[in-house]
Amino acid sequence: MIETMMTDRRICGDCGVPEGHIHMLGCDMESCPFCGGQLLSCECCYTKLGIDLSPGAWTYENGLTDEQEKIWVEMLERQGRIPYIDYPNLCCRCGAVDPSMFRVPDVEWQRYVEPNMRDKMLCGQCYNQIKAWIDEAADLTPAPAGRRS
Ligand SMILES: [Zn+2]
Ligand SMILES: [Zn+2]
Ligand SMILES: [Zn+2]
């Protein structure tokens, strides 16, 4: 028998619904069904409602009117709002769940992390390990002699 119920069903940290449920309206964990970004901060509500966002025409303080808000919610519902499912970030090398973020200068990241891995998540431990190994190997390789023309 395959166990079909997962026991570690998570609860949205912002609005409190369990996984599989639609977030409460205004939850900042909800994804936008139009662009996939954060629903609270993307500009789809303005672009979809045809609101002129050019400077002078509109300011963020204006927000949506109650009427616009209503139309927007209907558009969202027609498009299909995205239920809450927690997709943890995994270290792409060791699989550690939700590794803490760390900062690395771009040049350093590009030096040690190969191109198709650069937009992935690495935990600090793996990154330091990769770096150490690459440096170690580089130390064993004699520097090319002479100049490039
Ligand atoms: Zn939520
Ligand atoms: Zn959007
Ligand atoms: Zn790792």
mmCIF file of C-alpha atoms and ligand atoms in Angstrom:
data_model
loop_
_atom_site.group_PDB
_atom_site.id
_atom_site.type_symbol
_atom_site.label_atom_id
_atom_site.label_comp_id
_atom_site.label_asym_id
_atom_site.label_seq_id
_atom_site.Cartn_x
_atom_site.Cartn_y
_atom_site.Cartn_z
ATOM 1 C CA MET A 1 0.000 0.000 0.000
ATOM 2 C CA ILE A 2 1.234 3.407 -0.893
ATOM 3 C CA GLU A 3 0.841 5.996 1.780
ATOM 4 C CA THR A 4 -1.048 8.798 0.051
ATOM 5 C CA MET A 5 -1.386 11.251 2.882
ATOM 6 C CA MET A 6 1.673 13.249 3.674
ATOM 7 C CA THR A 7 1.894 14.069 7.310
ATOM 8 C CA ASP A 8 3.939 17.214 6.970
ATOM 9 C CA ARG A 9 1.284 19.388 5.397
ATOM 10 C CA ARG A 10 2.358 22.949 5.854
ATOM 11 C CA ILE A 11 0.393 25.995 6.839
ATOM 12 C CA CYS A 12 0.848 29.287 5.030
ATOM 13 C CA GLY A 13 2.998 31.422 7.306
ATOM 14 C CA ASP A 14 1.136 34.540 6.291
ATOM 15 C CA CYS A 15 -2.574 33.743 6.079
ATOM 16 C CA GLY A 16 -2.724 30.362 7.839
ATOM 17 C CA VAL A 17 -4.414 28.155 5.202
ATOM 18 C CA PRO A 18 -3.169 24.557 4.808
ATOM 19 C CA GLU A 19 -1.483 23.451 1.571
ATOM 20 C CA GLY A 20 -3.916 22.950 -1.292
ATOM 21 C CA HIS A 21 -6.179 25.799 -0.243
ATOM 22 C CA ILE A 22 -6.449 29.210 -1.871
ATOM 23 C CA HIS A 23 -4.800 31.912 0.230
ATOM 24 C CA MET A 24 -6.865 34.521 1.965
ATOM 25 C CA LEU A 25 -7.145 37.514 -0.339
ATOM 26 C CA GLY A 26 -4.215 39.843 0.237
ATOM 27 C CA CYS A 27 -1.869 37.146 1.550
ATOM 28 C CA ASP A 28 1.662 37.961 0.521
ATOM 29 C CA MET A 29 2.508 34.337 -0.247
ATOM 30 C CA GLU A 30 -0.058 34.080 -3.053
ATOM 31 C CA SER A 31 1.319 33.813 -6.590
ATOM 32 C CA CYS A 32 -0.221 35.727 -9.455
ATOM 33 C CA PRO A 33 -1.965 33.425 -11.980
ATOM 34 C CA PHE A 34 -1.056 35.840 -14.783
ATOM 35 C CA CYS A 35 2.672 36.398 -14.297
ATOM 36 C CA GLY A 36 3.637 33.885 -11.614
ATOM 37 C CA GLY A 37 5.119 36.618 -9.444
ATOM 38 C CA GLN A 38 3.981 37.713 -6.016
ATOM 39 C CA LEU A 39 0.355 38.709 -6.380
ATOM 40 C CA LEU A 40 0.619 41.537 -3.882
ATOM 41 C CA SER A 41 3.485 43.240 -5.636
ATOM 42 C CA CYS A 42 3.120 42.490 -9.351
ATOM 43 C CA GLU A 43 1.577 45.056 -11.625
ATOM 44 C CA CYS A 44 -0.911 42.748 -13.315
ATOM 45 C CA CYS A 45 -3.890 44.262 -11.516
ATOM 46 C CA TYR A 46 -3.057 47.607 -13.095
ATOM 47 C CA THR A 47 -2.102 46.361 -16.529
ATOM 48 C CA LYS A 48 -5.093 43.984 -16.714
ATOM 49 C CA LEU A 49 -7.457 46.755 -15.645
ATOM 50 C CA GLY A 50 -5.869 49.106 -18.153
ATOM 51 C CA ILE A 51 -4.725 51.591 -15.525
ATOM 52 C CA ASP A 52 -2.198 54.088 -16.827
ATOM 53 C CA LEU A 53 0.919 53.645 -14.698
ATOM 54 C CA SER A 54 2.961 56.396 -16.304
ATOM 55 C CA PRO A 55 4.366 58.964 -13.880
ATOM 56 C CA GLY A 56 1.948 61.769 -13.281
ATOM 57 C CA ALA A 57 -1.059 59.697 -14.320
ATOM 58 C CA TRP A 58 -1.045 57.507 -11.260
ATOM 59 C CA THR A 59 0.648 57.026 -7.913
ATOM 60 C CA TYR A 60 0.862 53.910 -5.777
ATOM 61 C CA GLU A 61 -1.026 55.638 -3.001
ATOM 62 C CA ASN A 62 -4.056 55.625 -5.258
ATOM 63 C CA GLY A 63 -4.242 51.839 -5.200
ATOM 64 C CA LEU A 64 -7.384 50.266 -6.598
ATOM 65 C CA THR A 65 -10.846 51.617 -5.996
ATOM 66 C CA ASP A 66 -13.382 49.216 -4.480
ATOM 67 C CA GLU A 67 -14.953 48.853 -7.914
ATOM 68 C CA GLN A 68 -11.595 48.052 -9.585
ATOM 69 C CA GLU A 69 -10.720 45.667 -6.773
ATOM 70 C CA LYS A 70 -13.970 43.784 -7.404
ATOM 71 C CA ILE A 71 -13.296 43.454 -11.125
ATOM 72 C CA TRP A 72 -9.732 42.381 -10.438
ATOM 73 C CA VAL A 73 -10.826 39.625 -8.035
ATOM 74 C CA GLU A 74 -13.279 38.384 -10.677
ATOM 75 C CA MET A 75 -10.470 38.305 -13.260
ATOM 76 C CA LEU A 76 -8.296 36.362 -10.845
ATOM 77 C CA GLU A 77 -11.025 33.882 -10.174
ATOM 78 C CA ARG A 78 -11.726 33.403 -13.873
ATOM 79 C CA GLN A 79 -8.031 32.853 -14.501
ATOM 80 C CA GLY A 80 -7.869 30.472 -11.538
ATOM 81 C CA ARG A 81 -6.170 31.547 -8.331
ATOM 82 C CA ILE A 82 -3.155 29.531 -7.308
ATOM 83 C CA PRO A 83 -3.597 27.344 -4.224
ATOM 84 C CA TYR A 84 -0.957 27.334 -1.553
ATOM 85 C CA ILE A 85 1.684 24.648 -1.982
ATOM 86 C CA ASP A 86 5.028 25.074 -0.319
ATOM 87 C CA TYR A 87 7.899 24.353 -2.699
ATOM 88 C CA PRO A 88 10.992 24.528 -0.556
ATOM 89 C CA ASN A 89 14.264 25.602 -2.087
ATOM 90 C CA LEU A 90 16.729 22.770 -2.173
ATOM 91 C CA CYS A 91 20.454 22.966 -2.404
ATOM 92 C CA CYS A 92 20.997 21.668 -5.958
ATOM 93 C CA ARG A 93 23.977 19.650 -4.817
ATOM 94 C CA CYS A 94 23.172 18.048 -1.453
ATOM 95 C CA GLY A 95 19.406 18.553 -1.303
ATOM 96 C CA ALA A 96 19.402 20.508 1.966
ATOM 97 C CA VAL A 97 15.963 22.076 2.411
ATOM 98 C CA ASP A 98 15.671 25.866 2.444
ATOM 99 C CA PRO A 99 19.366 26.600 2.918
ATOM 100 C CA SER A 100 20.028 30.031 4.340
ATOM 101 C CA MET A 101 20.930 32.666 1.791
ATOM 102 C CA PHE A 102 24.428 33.981 1.590
ATOM 103 C CA ARG A 103 25.985 36.673 -0.527
ATOM 104 C CA VAL A 104 28.724 36.057 -3.038
ATOM 105 C CA PRO A 105 30.054 38.663 -5.466
ATOM 106 C CA ASP A 106 28.908 37.905 -9.030
ATOM 107 C CA VAL A 107 32.445 37.444 -10.333
ATOM 108 C CA GLU A 108 33.177 34.889 -7.661
ATOM 109 C CA TRP A 109 29.900 33.036 -8.281
ATOM 110 C CA GLN A 110 30.662 32.886 -11.999
ATOM 111 C CA ARG A 111 34.174 31.674 -11.363
ATOM 112 C CA TYR A 112 33.102 28.685 -9.270
ATOM 113 C CA VAL A 113 29.572 27.830 -10.374
ATOM 114 C CA GLU A 114 29.027 26.459 -13.851
ATOM 115 C CA PRO A 115 26.634 28.307 -16.182
ATOM 116 C CA ASN A 116 23.553 26.082 -15.946
ATOM 117 C CA MET A 117 23.757 26.014 -12.140
ATOM 118 C CA ARG A 118 24.126 29.726 -11.559
ATOM 119 C CA ASP A 119 20.434 30.431 -11.080
ATOM 120 C CA LYS A 120 20.021 27.464 -8.729
ATOM 121 C CA MET A 121 20.272 27.301 -4.987
ATOM 122 C CA LEU A 122 23.425 26.105 -3.249
ATOM 123 C CA CYS A 123 23.865 25.834 0.486
ATOM 124 C CA GLY A 124 26.820 27.630 2.023
ATOM 125 C CA GLN A 125 28.536 24.378 2.900
ATOM 126 C CA CYS A 126 28.393 23.056 -0.663
ATOM 127 C CA TYR A 127 29.502 26.368 -2.071
ATOM 128 C CA ASN A 128 32.527 26.531 0.204
ATOM 129 C CA GLN A 129 33.350 22.935 -0.628
ATOM 130 C CA ILE A 130 33.134 23.543 -4.386
ATOM 131 C CA LYS A 131 35.265 26.617 -4.017
ATOM 132 C CA ALA A 132 37.891 24.764 -1.969
ATOM 133 C CA TRP A 133 38.080 21.900 -4.469
ATOM 134 C CA ILE A 134 38.345 24.159 -7.484
ATOM 135 C CA ASP A 135 41.015 26.237 -5.785
ATOM 136 C CA GLU A 136 42.882 23.112 -4.771
ATOM 137 C CA ALA A 137 42.851 21.805 -8.346
ATOM 138 C CA ALA A 138 43.887 25.193 -9.695
ATOM 139 C CA ASP A 139 46.872 25.230 -7.357
ATOM 140 C CA LEU A 140 48.038 21.924 -8.797
ATOM 141 C CA THR A 141 47.805 23.172 -12.363
ATOM 142 C CA PRO A 142 50.836 25.198 -13.383
ATOM 143 C CA ALA A 143 49.946 28.674 -14.557
ATOM 144 C CA PRO A 144 50.261 28.964 -18.326
ATOM 145 C CA ALA A 145 53.615 30.358 -19.219
ATOM 146 C CA GLY A 146 54.118 33.307 -21.527
ATOM 147 C CA ARG A 147 51.598 35.793 -22.773
ATOM 148 C CA ARG A 148 48.583 35.422 -24.895
ATOM 149 C CA SER A 149 48.918 37.375 -28.092
HETATM 150 ZN ZN ZN B 1 -1.349 32.577 2.469
HETATM 151 ZN ZN ZN B 2 1.093 39.288 -11.926
HETATM 152 ZN ZN ZN B 3 24.352 21.710 -0.213
#
